[in-house]
Each structure stands twice: as structure tokens, then as C-alpha cells.
mmCIF file of C-alpha atoms in Angstrom:
data_model
loop_
_atom_site.group_PDB
_atom_site.id
_atom_site.type_symbol
_atom_site.label_atom_id
_atom_site.label_comp_id
_atom_site.label_asym_id
_atom_site.label_seq_id
_atom_site.Cartn_x
_atom_site.Cartn_y
_atom_site.Cartn_z
ATOM 1 C CA UNK A 1 -89.022 -8.649 -41.516
ATOM 2 C CA UNK A 2 -88.775 -5.577 -43.760
ATOM 3 C CA UNK A 3 -85.896 -4.643 -46.013
ATOM 4 C CA UNK A 4 -85.080 -1.723 -43.770
ATOM 5 C CA UNK A 5 -84.721 -3.901 -40.714
ATOM 6 C CA UNK A 6 -82.571 -6.366 -42.643
ATOM 7 C CA UNK A 7 -80.275 -3.562 -43.827
ATOM 8 C CA UNK A 8 -80.015 -2.229 -40.336
ATOM 9 C CA UNK A 9 -79.039 -5.629 -38.983
ATOM 10 C CA UNK A 10 -76.416 -6.029 -41.714
ATOM 11 C CA UNK A 11 -74.896 -2.680 -40.766
ATOM 12 C CA UNK A 12 -74.860 -3.716 -37.130
ATOM 13 C CA UNK A 13 -73.156 -7.002 -38.014
ATOM 14 C CA UNK A 14 -70.551 -5.178 -40.095
ATOM 15 C CA UNK A 15 -69.879 -2.828 -37.199
ATOM 16 C CA UNK A 16 -69.570 -5.737 -34.834
ATOM 17 C CA UNK A 17 -67.263 -7.470 -37.305
ATOM 18 C CA UNK A 18 -65.016 -4.400 -37.516
ATOM 19 C CA UNK A 19 -64.860 -4.237 -33.749
ATOM 20 C CA UNK A 20 -64.008 -7.936 -33.579
ATOM 21 C CA UNK A 21 -61.410 -7.448 -36.323
ATOM 22 C CA UNK A 22 -59.736 -4.638 -34.411
ATOM 23 C CA UNK A 23 -59.829 -6.678 -31.212
ATOM 24 C CA UNK A 24 -58.289 -9.571 -33.098
ATOM 25 C CA UNK A 25 -55.573 -7.306 -34.474
ATOM 26 C CA UNK A 26 -54.847 -5.953 -30.989
ATOM 27 C CA UNK A 27 -54.829 -9.499 -29.659
ATOM 28 C CA UNK A 28 -52.356 -10.491 -32.371
ATOM 29 C CA UNK A 29 -50.094 -7.546 -31.482
ATOM 30 C CA UNK A 30 -50.354 -8.433 -27.807
ATOM 31 C CA UNK A 31 -49.534 -12.030 -28.654
ATOM 32 C CA UNK A 32 -46.470 -10.949 -30.657
ATOM 33 C CA UNK A 33 -45.348 -8.662 -27.862
ATOM 34 C CA UNK A 34 -45.855 -11.458 -25.367
ATOM 35 C CA UNK A 35 -43.842 -13.825 -27.558
ATOM 36 C CA UNK A 36 -41.085 -11.233 -27.837
ATOM 37 C CA UNK A 37 -41.109 -10.721 -24.084
ATOM 38 C CA UNK A 38 -41.043 -14.484 -23.560
ATOM 39 C CA UNK A 39 -38.120 -14.793 -25.970
ATOM 40 C CA UNK A 40 -36.223 -12.101 -24.067
ATOM 41 C CA UNK A 41 -37.047 -13.768 -20.765
ATOM 42 C CA UNK A 42 -36.005 -17.125 -22.173
ATOM 43 C CA UNK A 43 -32.758 -15.629 -23.462
ATOM 44 C CA UNK A 44 -32.127 -13.957 -20.114
ATOM 45 C CA UNK A 45 -32.939 -17.189 -18.284
ATOM 46 C CA UNK A 46 -30.512 -19.103 -20.503
ATOM 47 C CA UNK A 47 -27.854 -16.475 -19.804
ATOM 48 C CA UNK A 48 -28.485 -16.712 -16.065
ATOM 49 C CA UNK A 49 -28.362 -20.519 -16.241
ATOM 50 C CA UNK A 50 -25.060 -20.375 -18.161
ATOM 51 C CA UNK A 51 -23.628 -17.892 -15.665
ATOM 52 C CA UNK A 52 -24.764 -20.099 -12.789
ATOM 53 C CA UNK A 53 -23.111 -23.090 -14.449
ATOM 54 C CA UNK A 54 -19.892 -21.095 -14.893
ATOM 55 C CA UNK A 55 -20.110 -19.894 -11.289
ATOM 56 C CA UNK A 56 -20.736 -23.467 -10.134
ATOM 57 C CA UNK A 57 -17.706 -24.585 -12.122
ATOM 58 C CA UNK A 58 -15.619 -21.810 -10.572
ATOM 59 C CA UNK A 59 -16.886 -22.768 -7.125
ATOM 60 C CA UNK A 60 -15.923 -26.383 -7.736
ATOM 61 C CA UNK A 61 -12.458 -25.300 -8.876
ATOM 62 C CA UNK A 62 -12.146 -22.981 -5.887
ATOM 63 C CA UNK A 63 -13.324 -25.775 -3.609
ATOM 64 C CA UNK A 64 -10.637 -28.060 -5.015
ATOM 65 C CA UNK A 65 -8.042 -25.320 -4.563
ATOM 66 C CA UNK A 66 -9.164 -24.804 -0.961
ATOM 67 C CA UNK A 67 -9.044 -28.561 -0.326
ATOM 68 C CA UNK A 68 -5.525 -28.654 -1.759
ATOM 69 C CA UNK A 69 -4.540 -25.607 0.307
ATOM 70 C CA UNK A 70 -6.019 -27.164 3.442
ATOM 71 C CA UNK A 71 -4.118 -30.373 2.781
ATOM 72 C CA UNK A 72 -0.890 -28.407 2.253
ATOM 73 C CA UNK A 73 -1.497 -26.468 5.470
ATOM 74 C CA UNK A 74 -2.133 -29.704 7.338
ATOM 75 C CA UNK A 75 1.076 -31.143 5.913
ATOM 76 C CA UNK A 76 2.902 -27.932 6.872
ATOM 77 C CA UNK A 77 1.402 -28.039 10.358
ATOM 78 C CA UNK A 78 2.482 -31.651 10.728
ATOM 79 C CA UNK A 79 5.997 -30.804 9.516
ATOM 80 C CA UNK A 80 6.197 -27.816 11.867
ATOM 81 C CA UNK A 81 4.982 -29.950 14.755
ATOM 82 C CA UNK A 82 7.596 -32.585 13.949
ATOM 83 C CA UNK A 83 10.271 -29.901 13.506
ATOM 84 C CA UNK A 84 9.291 -28.285 16.808
ATOM 85 C CA UNK A 85 9.587 -31.622 18.580
ATOM 86 C CA UNK A 86 12.932 -32.271 16.882
ATOM 87 C CA UNK A 87 14.255 -28.822 17.861
ATOM 88 C CA UNK A 88 13.176 -29.386 21.468
ATOM 89 C CA UNK A 89 14.916 -32.777 21.489
ATOM 90 C CA UNK A 90 18.095 -31.354 19.939
ATOM 91 C CA UNK A 91 18.058 -28.459 22.407
ATOM 92 C CA UNK A 92 17.718 -30.957 25.241
ATOM 93 C CA UNK A 93 20.614 -33.048 23.884
ATOM 94 C CA UNK A 94 22.764 -29.925 23.484
ATOM 95 C CA UNK A 95 21.977 -28.897 27.036
ATOM 96 C CA UNK A 96 23.415 -32.100 28.548
ATOM 97 C CA UNK A 97 27.040 -31.763 27.326
ATOM 98 C CA UNK A 98 26.924 -27.987 27.789
ATOM 99 C CA UNK A 99 25.825 -28.477 31.380
ATOM 100 C CA UNK A 100 28.735 -30.905 31.825
ATOM 101 C CA UNK A 101 31.242 -28.417 30.372
ATOM 102 C CA UNK A 102 29.775 -25.476 32.302
ATOM 103 C CA UNK A 103 29.898 -27.511 35.512
ATOM 104 C CA UNK A 104 33.608 -28.168 35.016
ATOM 105 C CA UNK A 105 34.648 -24.672 33.924
ATOM 106 C CA UNK A 106 34.312 -23.186 37.443
ATOM 107 C CA UNK A 107 36.555 -25.761 39.198
ATOM 108 C CA UNK A 108 38.989 -25.682 36.238
ATOM 109 C CA UNK A 109 39.183 -21.894 36.622
ATOM 110 C CA UNK A 110 39.837 -22.300 40.348
ATOM 111 C CA UNK A 111 42.570 -24.898 39.720
ATOM 112 C CA UNK A 112 44.281 -22.636 37.183
ATOM 113 C CA UNK A 113 44.256 -19.654 39.552
ATOM 114 C CA UNK A 114 45.694 -21.896 42.290
ATOM 115 C CA UNK A 115 48.451 -23.126 39.972
ATOM 116 C CA UNK A 116 49.276 -19.554 38.938
ATOM 117 C CA UNK A 117 49.411 -18.543 42.608
ATOM 118 C CA UNK A 118 51.712 -21.504 43.260
ATOM 119 C CA UNK A 119 53.894 -20.373 40.349
ATOM 120 C CA UNK A 120 54.090 -16.908 41.929
ATOM 121 C CA UNK A 121 55.216 -18.485 45.236
ATOM 122 C CA UNK A 122 57.903 -20.519 43.415
ATOM 123 C CA UNK A 123 59.192 -17.393 41.661
ATOM 124 C CA UNK A 124 59.312 -15.480 44.948
ATOM 125 C CA UNK A 125 60.975 -18.359 46.796
ATOM 126 C CA UNK A 126 63.423 -19.201 43.997
ATOM 127 C CA UNK A 127 63.901 -15.931 42.105
ATOM 128 C CA UNK A 128 66.880 -17.307 40.185
ATOM 129 C CA UNK A 129 65.565 -20.055 37.938
ATOM 130 C CA UNK A 130 67.773 -22.716 36.410
ATOM 131 C CA UNK A 131 68.822 -22.499 32.793
ATOM 132 C CA UNK A 132 66.426 -25.286 31.859
ATOM 133 C CA UNK A 133 63.451 -23.519 33.511
ATOM 134 C CA UNK A 134 64.336 -20.222 31.821
ATOM 135 C CA UNK A 135 64.534 -21.861 28.411
ATOM 136 C CA UNK A 136 61.195 -23.642 28.934
ATOM 137 C CA UNK A 137 59.580 -20.417 30.145
ATOM 138 C CA UNK A 138 60.755 -18.568 27.049
ATOM 139 C CA UNK A 139 59.633 -21.438 24.833
ATOM 140 C CA UNK A 140 56.054 -21.471 26.118
ATOM 141 C CA UNK A 141 56.011 -17.669 26.676
ATOM 142 C CA UNK A 142 54.947 -18.034 30.299
ATOM 143 C CA UNK A 143 54.243 -14.300 30.677
ATOM 144 C CA UNK A 144 51.673 -14.411 27.852
ATOM 145 C CA UNK A 145 50.192 -17.699 29.126
ATOM 146 C CA UNK A 146 49.657 -16.195 32.585
ATOM 147 C CA UNK A 147 47.877 -13.224 31.044
ATOM 148 C CA UNK A 148 45.816 -15.083 28.446
ATOM 149 C CA UNK A 149 44.808 -18.286 30.266
ATOM 150 C CA UNK A 150 42.225 -16.627 32.602
ATOM 151 C CA UNK A 151 40.776 -14.800 29.574
ATOM 152 C CA UNK A 152 40.541 -18.104 27.689
ATOM 153 C CA UNK A 153 38.653 -19.750 30.547
ATOM 154 C CA UNK A 154 36.316 -16.743 30.787
ATOM 155 C CA UNK A 155 35.628 -16.998 27.038
ATOM 156 C CA UNK A 156 34.812 -20.693 27.390
ATOM 157 C CA UNK A 157 32.408 -19.894 30.233
ATOM 158 C CA UNK A 158 30.776 -17.122 28.197
ATOM 159 C CA UNK A 159 30.418 -19.483 25.224
ATOM 160 C CA UNK A 160 28.818 -22.231 27.305
ATOM 161 C CA UNK A 161 26.452 -19.673 28.883
ATOM 162 C CA UNK A 162 25.380 -18.460 25.450
ATOM 163 C CA UNK A 163 24.805 -21.999 24.160
ATOM 164 C CA UNK A 164 22.885 -22.837 27.322
ATOM 165 C CA UNK A 165 20.679 -19.744 26.878
ATOM 166 C CA UNK A 166 20.112 -20.627 23.227
ATOM 167 C CA UNK A 167 19.192 -24.200 24.167
ATOM 168 C CA UNK A 168 16.728 -22.925 26.773
ATOM 169 C CA UNK A 169 15.268 -20.429 24.273
ATOM 170 C CA UNK A 170 14.837 -23.143 21.632
ATOM 171 C CA UNK A 171 12.977 -25.321 24.121
ATOM 172 C CA UNK A 172 10.742 -22.400 25.101
ATOM 173 C CA UNK A 173 10.120 -21.368 21.495
ATOM 174 C CA UNK A 174 9.375 -24.866 20.208
ATOM 175 C CA UNK A 175 6.864 -25.769 22.904
ATOM 176 C CA UNK A 176 4.262 -28.126 21.482
ATOM 177 C CA UNK A 177 0.704 -26.824 21.850
ATOM 178 C CA UNK A 178 -2.047 -28.977 23.321
ATOM 179 C CA UNK A 179 -5.724 -28.847 22.393
ATOM 180 C CA UNK A 180 -6.372 -26.658 25.424
ATOM 181 C CA UNK A 181 -4.797 -23.315 26.274
ATOM 182 C CA UNK A 182 -2.183 -23.275 29.025
ATOM 183 C CA UNK A 183 -0.700 -20.574 31.244
ATOM 184 C CA UNK A 184 2.327 -18.938 29.650
ATOM 185 C CA UNK A 185 4.667 -16.053 30.473
ATOM 186 C CA UNK A 186 4.688 -13.889 27.325
ATOM 187 C CA UNK A 187 7.959 -12.255 28.411
ATOM 188 C CA UNK A 188 9.693 -15.648 28.292
ATOM 189 C CA UNK A 189 8.323 -16.162 24.786
ATOM 190 C CA UNK A 190 9.560 -12.764 23.587
ATOM 191 C CA UNK A 191 12.977 -13.228 25.227
ATOM 192 C CA UNK A 192 13.462 -16.685 23.717
ATOM 193 C CA UNK A 193 12.593 -15.305 20.281
ATOM 194 C CA UNK A 194 15.126 -12.486 20.693
ATOM 195 C CA UNK A 195 17.840 -15.003 21.612
ATOM 196 C CA UNK A 196 17.087 -17.038 18.464
ATOM 197 C CA UNK A 197 17.197 -13.834 16.355
ATOM 198 C CA UNK A 198 20.354 -12.555 18.075
ATOM 199 C CA UNK A 199 22.513 -13.258 15.018
ATOM 200 C CA UNK A 200 20.361 -10.834 13.017
ATOM 201 C CA UNK A 201 20.387 -8.188 15.740
ATOM 202 C CA UNK A 202 24.165 -8.094 16.173
ATOM 203 C CA UNK A 203 26.278 -5.455 14.468
ATOM 204 C CA UNK A 204 28.473 -6.149 11.447
ATOM 205 C CA UNK A 205 30.683 -4.275 8.971
ATOM 206 C CA UNK A 206 27.648 -2.717 7.281
ATOM 207 C CA UNK A 207 25.680 -1.477 10.305
ATOM 208 C CA UNK A 208 25.827 -1.199 14.107
ATOM 209 C CA UNK A 209 23.805 -3.577 16.271
ATOM 210 C CA UNK A 210 20.030 -3.115 16.301
ATOM 211 C CA UNK A 211 18.977 -1.688 19.655
ATOM 212 C CA UNK A 212 16.189 -3.636 21.377
ATOM 213 C CA UNK A 213 14.313 -1.723 24.076
ATOM 214 C CA UNK A 214 12.309 -4.051 26.325
ATOM 215 C CA UNK A 215 9.708 -2.071 28.251
ATOM 216 C CA UNK A 216 7.907 -4.831 30.116
ATOM 217 C CA UNK A 217 4.988 -4.138 32.426
ATOM 218 C CA UNK A 218 3.636 -6.297 35.242
ATOM 219 C CA UNK A 219 1.811 -8.727 33.007
ATOM 220 C CA UNK A 220 0.424 -11.848 34.632
ATOM 221 C CA UNK A 221 0.461 -15.261 33.011
ATOM 222 C CA UNK A 222 -1.709 -15.559 29.908
ATOM 223 C CA UNK A 223 -3.961 -18.493 28.979
ATOM 224 C CA UNK A 224 -2.878 -19.231 25.409
ATOM 225 C CA UNK A 225 -1.235 -21.590 22.920
ATOM 226 C CA UNK A 226 2.467 -20.832 23.639
ATOM 227 C CA UNK A 227 3.895 -22.367 20.455
ATOM 228 C CA UNK A 228 1.571 -20.331 18.248
ATOM 229 C CA UNK A 229 2.152 -17.133 20.229
ATOM 230 C CA UNK A 230 5.915 -17.607 19.887
ATOM 231 C CA UNK A 231 5.401 -17.905 16.118
ATOM 232 C CA UNK A 232 3.638 -14.517 16.202
ATOM 233 C CA UNK A 233 6.594 -12.942 18.023
ATOM 234 C CA UNK A 234 9.002 -14.504 15.523
ATOM 235 C CA UNK A 235 7.046 -13.211 12.508
ATOM 236 C CA UNK A 236 6.652 -9.665 13.829
ATOM 237 C CA UNK A 237 10.244 -9.311 15.078
ATOM 238 C CA UNK A 238 11.713 -10.799 11.883
ATOM 239 C CA UNK A 239 9.581 -8.382 9.834
ATOM 240 C CA UNK A 240 10.813 -5.484 11.985
ATOM 241 C CA UNK A 241 14.426 -6.490 11.317
ATOM 242 C CA UNK A 242 13.665 -6.743 7.570
ATOM 243 C CA UNK A 243 12.163 -3.238 7.640
ATOM 244 C CA UNK A 244 15.220 -1.841 9.427
ATOM 245 C CA UNK A 245 17.633 -3.499 7.002
ATOM 246 C CA UNK A 246 15.630 -2.083 4.094
ATOM 247 C CA UNK A 247 15.795 1.401 5.618
ATOM 248 C CA UNK A 248 19.605 1.122 5.741
ATOM 249 C CA UNK A 249 20.024 0.833 1.960
ATOM 250 C CA UNK A 250 22.347 3.555 0.672
ATOM 251 C CA UNK A 251 23.397 4.704 4.152
ATOM 252 C CA UNK A 252 26.900 4.536 5.580
ATOM 253 C CA UNK A 253 27.819 2.940 8.917
ATOM 254 C CA UNK A 254 28.179 6.370 10.561
ATOM 255 C CA UNK A 255 24.838 7.588 9.163
ATOM 256 C CA UNK A 256 23.052 4.555 10.622
ATOM 257 C CA UNK A 257 24.913 5.015 13.916
ATOM 258 C CA UNK A 258 23.708 8.632 14.112
ATOM 259 C CA UNK A 259 20.088 7.420 13.846
ATOM 260 C CA UNK A 260 20.354 3.877 15.226
ATOM 261 C CA UNK A 261 18.044 1.042 14.258
ATOM 262 C CA UNK A 262 15.641 0.372 17.119
ATOM 263 C CA UNK A 263 12.960 -2.140 18.040
ATOM 264 C CA UNK A 264 10.812 -1.302 21.051
ATOM 265 C CA UNK A 265 8.753 -3.979 22.776
ATOM 266 C CA UNK A 266 6.165 -2.730 25.262
ATOM 267 C CA UNK A 267 3.839 -4.903 27.334
ATOM 268 C CA UNK A 268 1.104 -3.896 29.733
ATOM 269 C CA UNK A 269 -2.405 -4.765 30.852
ATOM 270 C CA UNK A 270 -5.399 -2.989 29.344
ATOM 271 C CA UNK A 271 -7.530 -0.729 31.521
ATOM 272 C CA UNK A 272 -10.037 -3.511 32.187
ATOM 273 C CA UNK A 273 -7.166 -5.777 33.390
ATOM 274 C CA UNK A 274 -8.627 -8.603 31.311
ATOM 275 C CA UNK A 275 -6.328 -8.317 28.303
ATOM 276 C CA UNK A 276 -2.580 -8.099 27.701
ATOM 277 C CA UNK A 277 -1.381 -5.426 25.284
ATOM 278 C CA UNK A 278 1.837 -6.050 23.350
ATOM 279 C CA UNK A 279 3.350 -3.367 21.107
ATOM 280 C CA UNK A 280 6.259 -4.126 18.755
ATOM 281 C CA UNK A 281 7.582 -0.970 17.099
ATOM 282 C CA UNK A 282 10.463 -0.259 14.712
ATOM 283 C CA UNK A 283 11.877 2.888 13.107
ATOM 284 C CA UNK A 284 12.268 1.266 9.688
ATOM 285 C CA UNK A 285 10.839 2.093 6.264
ATOM 286 C CA UNK A 286 7.184 2.109 7.320
ATOM 287 C CA UNK A 287 4.159 0.927 5.340
ATOM 288 C CA UNK A 288 2.173 2.809 2.713
ATOM 289 C CA UNK A 289 -1.644 3.116 3.126
ATOM 290 C CA UNK A 290 -2.157 0.910 0.033
ATOM 291 C CA UNK A 291 -0.017 -1.890 1.461
ATOM 292 C CA UNK A 292 -1.496 -1.440 4.939
ATOM 293 C CA UNK A 293 -4.967 -2.343 3.608
ATOM 294 C CA UNK A 294 -3.716 -5.696 2.276
ATOM 295 C CA UNK A 295 -1.015 -6.545 4.799
ATOM 296 C CA UNK A 296 -2.964 -9.321 6.549
ATOM 297 C CA UNK A 297 -4.337 -10.844 3.325
ATOM 298 C CA UNK A 298 -3.404 -14.432 2.531
ATOM 299 C CA UNK A 299 -0.188 -14.732 0.467
ATOM 300 C CA UNK A 300 0.203 -10.949 0.168
ATOM 301 C CA UNK A 301 3.848 -9.889 0.333
ATOM 302 C CA UNK A 302 6.020 -6.980 -0.723
ATOM 303 C CA UNK A 303 9.161 -9.120 -0.699
ATOM 304 C CA UNK A 304 10.941 -10.239 -3.819
ATOM 305 C CA UNK A 305 10.669 -13.827 -5.032
ATOM 306 C CA UNK A 306 12.678 -16.122 -2.781
ATOM 307 C CA UNK A 307 12.669 -13.642 0.115
ATOM 308 C CA UNK A 308 9.578 -14.974 1.875
ATOM 309 C CA UNK A 309 6.341 -16.949 1.505
ATOM 310 C CA UNK A 310 3.937 -14.115 2.231
ATOM 311 C CA UNK A 311 2.332 -16.278 4.941
ATOM 312 C CA UNK A 312 3.862 -14.553 7.993
ATOM 313 C CA UNK A 313 1.401 -11.745 8.741
ATOM 314 C CA UNK A 314 -1.578 -13.706 7.457
ATOM 315 C CA UNK A 315 -0.818 -16.552 9.864
ATOM 316 C CA UNK A 316 -0.043 -14.032 12.622
ATOM 317 C CA UNK A 317 -3.472 -12.445 12.168
ATOM 318 C CA UNK A 318 -5.164 -15.858 12.147
ATOM 319 C CA UNK A 319 -3.390 -16.948 15.359
ATOM 320 C CA UNK A 320 -4.274 -13.768 17.253
ATOM 321 C CA UNK A 321 -7.815 -13.198 15.976
ATOM 322 C CA UNK A 322 -9.158 -16.714 15.358
ATOM 323 C CA UNK A 323 -7.167 -18.837 17.795
ATOM 324 C CA UNK A 324 -6.942 -16.393 20.707
ATOM 325 C CA UNK A 325 -10.007 -14.166 20.087
ATOM 326 C CA UNK A 326 -7.776 -11.106 20.232
ATOM 327 C CA UNK A 327 -6.990 -8.206 17.929
ATOM 328 C CA UNK A 328 -4.025 -7.308 15.734
ATOM 329 C CA UNK A 329 -3.650 -3.763 14.411
ATOM 330 C CA UNK A 330 -0.893 -1.846 12.665
ATOM 331 C CA UNK A 331 0.041 1.819 12.834
ATOM 332 C CA UNK A 332 2.607 3.066 10.366
ATOM 333 C CA UNK A 333 4.023 6.194 8.778
ATOM 334 C CA UNK A 334 5.918 5.695 5.534
ATOM 335 C CA UNK A 335 9.585 6.489 6.100
ATOM 336 C CA UNK A 336 9.274 6.614 9.903
ATOM 337 C CA UNK A 337 8.439 3.072 11.018
ATOM 338 C CA UNK A 338 5.659 0.693 11.992
ATOM 339 C CA UNK A 339 3.970 -0.502 15.171
ATOM 340 C CA UNK A 340 2.042 -3.752 15.526
ATOM 341 C CA UNK A 341 -0.405 -3.842 18.432
ATOM 342 C CA UNK A 342 -1.542 -7.194 19.840
ATOM 343 C CA UNK A 343 -4.389 -7.529 22.326
ATOM 344 C CA UNK A 344 -5.292 -10.958 23.680
ATOM 345 C CA UNK A 345 -7.507 -11.967 26.613
ATOM 346 C CA UNK A 346 -5.703 -13.230 29.691
ATOM 347 C CA UNK A 347 -8.227 -16.069 30.181
#
């Protein structure tokens, strides 16, 4: 091989070496970039793993909270079931003596009227009473007794009727639910709830009585859980009364009387005849759009501490939507009032 060929080969080798050197440098840069990318990916993976661990920890805590809440709800349900049974028993026990008293008021009233008639006959037959009879009559104020005694008996009868109605309403309201739905007259449920809330509807020194307008349609019996549905009526009507009382703040008796507190209850069948529609409306303070969005959320409440649990509307929504496959909506204008609309299937 000549010197020229050897030189040429050396030059070629140098060129190849430079190419290999540059490729090696590029490979080294690529390797460093790859390592940097891997480090970033590893860092990101560690971050994701840590976040997943934190999320898992939060889920475990939330799961424990939910288990505790479920246990508390089960305890509450058991207490309410026991209380409902106790109320029904007490109402039944109250009904027995009241029935006895009510059964004797009518004949007692008849006897008293007969005795008063007999007294009239005596006075007509013997108009001039003896001194002893005159003194006794003045002592017992016979004129007042004759006037007041029938009123007293009527008051006793009215009282026994009211207690009897309350006892019947308590039994209706506290009906224990079975595992299966049963036929129930929703009007009886609403009426029994109104009787129980009567003390809050009556007038007092601060405001006149709350007017309750019952616009009932021809609604057939509904297949439902009566005890739970009665709880819905109680929650919605009690909330309506709260809203009305809140709207009365700062107003005089006469001002409230000029624009009386009202609750309107309307029932009807839907157009398809397969659902019952119940509207409960008040002319109270109303609900703002911000509150309206959260009103059925669990534990949400606008009431001050000690004024309520915040469970009422949440439980109401759960009973209607989950238990009865119905709907619960609210329409409200702030300062004008609210309307809750219940729709539940008849069967």
C-alpha cells in the first residue's frame, strides 16, 4: 500500500471518528434529557402517589364518618319508631277515658236541663219561696248558676271533642310503617298534622291566627308509607309556620291582620291520573335563589343554633324522591312566600 493510500485511509478514519464523536455527544445529550424527563416523571409519579394516599386517607375518614352517620340515623330511626309506638299507645290510652267522659256528658246535659225545667215548674207552682229557700238561692246565686251551668257543660263537651280529635290525629300521624307500601288517605294525614300543629296556628297577643286554606281535590287513596309521608307534611307545614312568624318581625297586630298569615294546601291528581299533586304554599318571607339551591342539602339550615337540626327538608326530599319515587320542588319569591310541590305515584 502506498503512502498516499495510507494517508487517505487515515483521513477517512478521522472523519469517521468525528462523526462517531458527534453521535456520542448527541447520545449523551439525549441520555441526559431522558434522565431529566425520567426524574420529572418520577417526581410527578411520587406526587400522584402521595395525593392518592392522601385521598385514600380522606376516603377512609369519610367512610368512617358515613358509618357513624348511618349508625346515628339507625339509632334515630329506632328511637322515632319507638316514640311513634309510644305516642300511639298514649293516644289510645287517652282515648279510653275521654270516650267515657264524652259518653256521659250528653246524658248529664239532659239531666241538668230536666232539673232546670223542674226548677222552673216549682217556681211557677210556688212563686213565693220560703225564707230558707230564698237565702239558699241568694247564697248559691241560682240565677247565675242557671245561666252558666249549660255553658259549662258545653265547654266540657268541646274540650273532650278536642282531646278526642287530638288523640285520633296522634294515632294517624304516628302510624308505624311496614316494609311494604299500604293504601293511605293523604287528606287524613294532612288533617292530623294540622291538629297537632294547632297550638302554633292559633292567634295570640302578638299576631292573629294563621289562616289555613284547605283546597282538596278528589284524590284517591295512595300506595305509600303513611308514617314517612306524615313526617313530610309535618316538616313542610312547620317550616311554613316558621317562615310566617319570621315575616311578622317588626309588624304590629293590626298590620299583620291587614295582610293575614296564610297557608294554602292544594291537592289534585296530575293529568295522567297516575300521580297525586300536593302543593303547600305560604305568604311568608320567601327564599333567596342562593338558599334555594342548597335547601335540600344534608344538614343545610338557615336557622340559628338551637332552632333546628337542619335535617327537615333533607329528610323530606329523601322520603319523597328515594322512598316514594316522586318529586319535590320549590317555587319562591323573596319577600312574597314559598310553595313546595310534591308529586308521588298513586301505585
